XYZ file of C-alpha atoms in Angstrom:
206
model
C -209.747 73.174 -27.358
C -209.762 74.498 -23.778
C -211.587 71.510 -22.692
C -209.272 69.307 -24.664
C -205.928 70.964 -22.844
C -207.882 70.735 -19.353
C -208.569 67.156 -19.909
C -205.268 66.193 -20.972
C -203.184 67.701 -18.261
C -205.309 66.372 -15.740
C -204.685 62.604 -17.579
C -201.348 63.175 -18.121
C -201.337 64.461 -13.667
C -203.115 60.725 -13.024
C -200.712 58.620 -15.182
C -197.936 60.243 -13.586
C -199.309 59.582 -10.054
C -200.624 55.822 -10.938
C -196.376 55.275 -12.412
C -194.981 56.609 -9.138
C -197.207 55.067 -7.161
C -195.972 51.933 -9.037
C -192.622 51.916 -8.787
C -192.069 52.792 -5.076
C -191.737 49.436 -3.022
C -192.475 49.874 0.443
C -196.458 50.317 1.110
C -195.724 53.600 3.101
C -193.876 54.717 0.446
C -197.077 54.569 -2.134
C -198.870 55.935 0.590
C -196.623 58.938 1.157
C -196.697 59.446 -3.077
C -200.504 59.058 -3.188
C -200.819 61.816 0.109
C -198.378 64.212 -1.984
C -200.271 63.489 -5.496
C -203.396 65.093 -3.625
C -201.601 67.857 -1.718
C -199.635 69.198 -4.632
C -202.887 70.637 -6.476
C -205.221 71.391 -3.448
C -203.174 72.222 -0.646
C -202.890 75.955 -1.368
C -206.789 75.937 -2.389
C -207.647 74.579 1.149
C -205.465 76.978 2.731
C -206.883 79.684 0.143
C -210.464 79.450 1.557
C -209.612 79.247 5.255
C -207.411 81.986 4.944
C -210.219 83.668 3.018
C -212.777 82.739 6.073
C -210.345 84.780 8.401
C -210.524 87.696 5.932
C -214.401 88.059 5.271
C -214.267 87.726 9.505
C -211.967 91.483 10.077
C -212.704 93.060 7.265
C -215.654 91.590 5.784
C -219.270 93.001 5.701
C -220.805 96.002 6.855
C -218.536 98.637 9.021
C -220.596 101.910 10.748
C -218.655 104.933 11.195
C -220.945 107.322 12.095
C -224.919 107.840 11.406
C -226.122 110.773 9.865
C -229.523 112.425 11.161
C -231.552 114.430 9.104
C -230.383 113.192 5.780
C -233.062 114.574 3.148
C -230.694 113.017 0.160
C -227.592 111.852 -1.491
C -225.829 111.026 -4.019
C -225.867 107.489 -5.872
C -223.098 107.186 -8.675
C -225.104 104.761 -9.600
C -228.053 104.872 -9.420
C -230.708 105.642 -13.111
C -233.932 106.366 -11.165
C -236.178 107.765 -8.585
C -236.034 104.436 -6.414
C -234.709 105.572 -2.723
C -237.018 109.088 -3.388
C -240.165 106.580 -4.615
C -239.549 103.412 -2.428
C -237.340 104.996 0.836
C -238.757 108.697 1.227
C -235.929 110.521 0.853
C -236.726 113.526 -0.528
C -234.193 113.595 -3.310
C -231.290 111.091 -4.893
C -228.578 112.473 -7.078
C -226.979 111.086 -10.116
C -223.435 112.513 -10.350
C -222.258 111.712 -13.943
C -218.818 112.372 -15.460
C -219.377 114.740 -17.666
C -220.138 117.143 -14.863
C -224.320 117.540 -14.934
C -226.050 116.507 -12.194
C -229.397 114.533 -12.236
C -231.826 115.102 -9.464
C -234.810 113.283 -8.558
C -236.755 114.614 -6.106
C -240.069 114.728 -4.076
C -242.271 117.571 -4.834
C -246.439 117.580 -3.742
C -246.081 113.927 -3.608
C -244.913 113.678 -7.321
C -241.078 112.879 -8.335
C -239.859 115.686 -10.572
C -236.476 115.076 -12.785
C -234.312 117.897 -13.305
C -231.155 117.969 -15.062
C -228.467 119.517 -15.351
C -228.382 121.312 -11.980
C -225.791 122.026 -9.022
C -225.328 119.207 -6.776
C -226.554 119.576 -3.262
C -225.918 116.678 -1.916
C -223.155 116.472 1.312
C -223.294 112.460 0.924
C -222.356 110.133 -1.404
C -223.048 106.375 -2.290
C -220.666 105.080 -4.356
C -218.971 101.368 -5.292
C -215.542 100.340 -5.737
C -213.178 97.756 -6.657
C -209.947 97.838 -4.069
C -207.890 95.659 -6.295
C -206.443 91.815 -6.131
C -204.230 90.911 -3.084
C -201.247 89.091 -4.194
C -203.508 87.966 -7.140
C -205.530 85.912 -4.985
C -208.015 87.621 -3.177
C -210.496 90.241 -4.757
C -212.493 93.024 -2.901
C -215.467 94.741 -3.668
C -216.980 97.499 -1.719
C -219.574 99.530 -1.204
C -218.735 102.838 1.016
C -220.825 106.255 1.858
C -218.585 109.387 1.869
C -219.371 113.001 3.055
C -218.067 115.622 0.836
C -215.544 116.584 3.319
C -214.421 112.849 2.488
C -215.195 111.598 5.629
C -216.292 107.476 5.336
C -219.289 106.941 6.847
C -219.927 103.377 6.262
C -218.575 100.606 4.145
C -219.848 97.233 3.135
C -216.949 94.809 1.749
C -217.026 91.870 0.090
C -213.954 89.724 -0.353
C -213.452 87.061 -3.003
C -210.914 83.715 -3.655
C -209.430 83.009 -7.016
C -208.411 79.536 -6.377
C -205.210 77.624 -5.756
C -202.683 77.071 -8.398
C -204.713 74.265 -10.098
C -207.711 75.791 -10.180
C -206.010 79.028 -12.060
C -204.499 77.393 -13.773
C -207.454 75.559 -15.442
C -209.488 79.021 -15.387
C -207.095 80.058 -18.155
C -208.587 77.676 -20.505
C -211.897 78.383 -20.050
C -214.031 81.559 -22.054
C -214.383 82.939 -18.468
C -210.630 83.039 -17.713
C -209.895 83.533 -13.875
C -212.518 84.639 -11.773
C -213.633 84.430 -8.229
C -214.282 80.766 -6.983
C -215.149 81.757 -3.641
C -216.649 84.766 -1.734
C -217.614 85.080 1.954
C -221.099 83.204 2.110
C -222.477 84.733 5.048
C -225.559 86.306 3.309
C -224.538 89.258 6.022
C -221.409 89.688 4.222
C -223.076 90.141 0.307
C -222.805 93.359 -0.614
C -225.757 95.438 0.147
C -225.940 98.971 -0.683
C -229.717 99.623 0.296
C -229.144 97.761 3.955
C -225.847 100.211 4.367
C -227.939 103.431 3.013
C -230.985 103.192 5.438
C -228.097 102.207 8.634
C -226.303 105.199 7.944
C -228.510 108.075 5.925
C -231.266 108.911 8.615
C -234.023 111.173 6.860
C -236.484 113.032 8.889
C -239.116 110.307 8.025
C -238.111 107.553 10.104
């Protein structure tokens, strides 16, 4: 039915256009209906993704506070294994779960031990975030390390497009409803947590 709607609208849009277009006289005139026929559904998507180009430019990407030396581990909100101890040397990772209980992985004789439920000692913290929609156009997604003292270390942002009017407005009768059309493409720009980690967490090791 989605498809249907979609499908209509946009026939209904062209029969409209192709009756204007035929009643106007003067050949500027069908010019100047054809030029504002096109404009009226892509103008603000065009302006959308150049404005968007200017955004992933200031504020897009990966942002270095400060580097911290020494780092033997840190937290990962998200993370469900050993992989920076196992692939990264660090000697321990953190999983900070919210019903309190810490899970620590960490290096011991060259073996990974888990323990759980055990005081956090971590003074860093990886963690991911969703900042919100920007006058319901623009999306950002970031990645950020924090000290405990909440300083931000580092972040790594990623900024995404939701489309002009049209475009919305045939997202909403699709199963995926509105969504992102366009992010910055600078590979650079995709979020990266493991490229922000090993910038910012120095470990004795390197």
């Amino acid at each position: 039915m989605g498809g249907l709607a979609v499908l209509f609208l946009l026939g209904l849009y062209f029969v409209l256009t192709i009756v204007a277009i035929v009643k106007v006289k003067p050949i500027w005139a069908k010019g100047l209906v054809l030029l504002v026929a096109l404009l009226i559904p892509t103008a603000d998507a065009v302006y959308g993704r150049y404005k968007l180009k200017q955004m992933c430019r200031a504020e897009g990407g990966l942002k270095v506070y400060r580097v911290a030396e020494h780092v033997e581990g840190f937290a990962d909100v998200n993370t469900v294994s050993e992989y920076w101890v196992k692939e990264h040397s660090y000697q321990f990772v953190e999983k900070l779960p919210s019903n309190g209980f810490t899970v620590r992985w960490s290096r011991q004789n060259d073996q990974t031990v888990i323990e759980e439920k055990v005081s956090p000692k971590s003074i860093y913290k990886l963690d991911h975030k969703y900042i919100g929609w920007l006058n319901d156009r623009y999306l950002r997604s970031q990645y950020f390390i924090e000290g405990i003292n909440g300083e931000i270390l580092a972040t790594n942002t990623q900024i995404g497009f939701n489309g002009g009017w049209a475009e919305r407005l045939i997202a909403l009768f699709s199963d995926a409803g509105v969504s992102s059309v366009a992010w910055c493409s600078n590979a650079e720009l995709e979020l990266d947590d493991r490229k922000m980690v090993l910038s910012v967490l120095k470990h004795s090791g390197e």
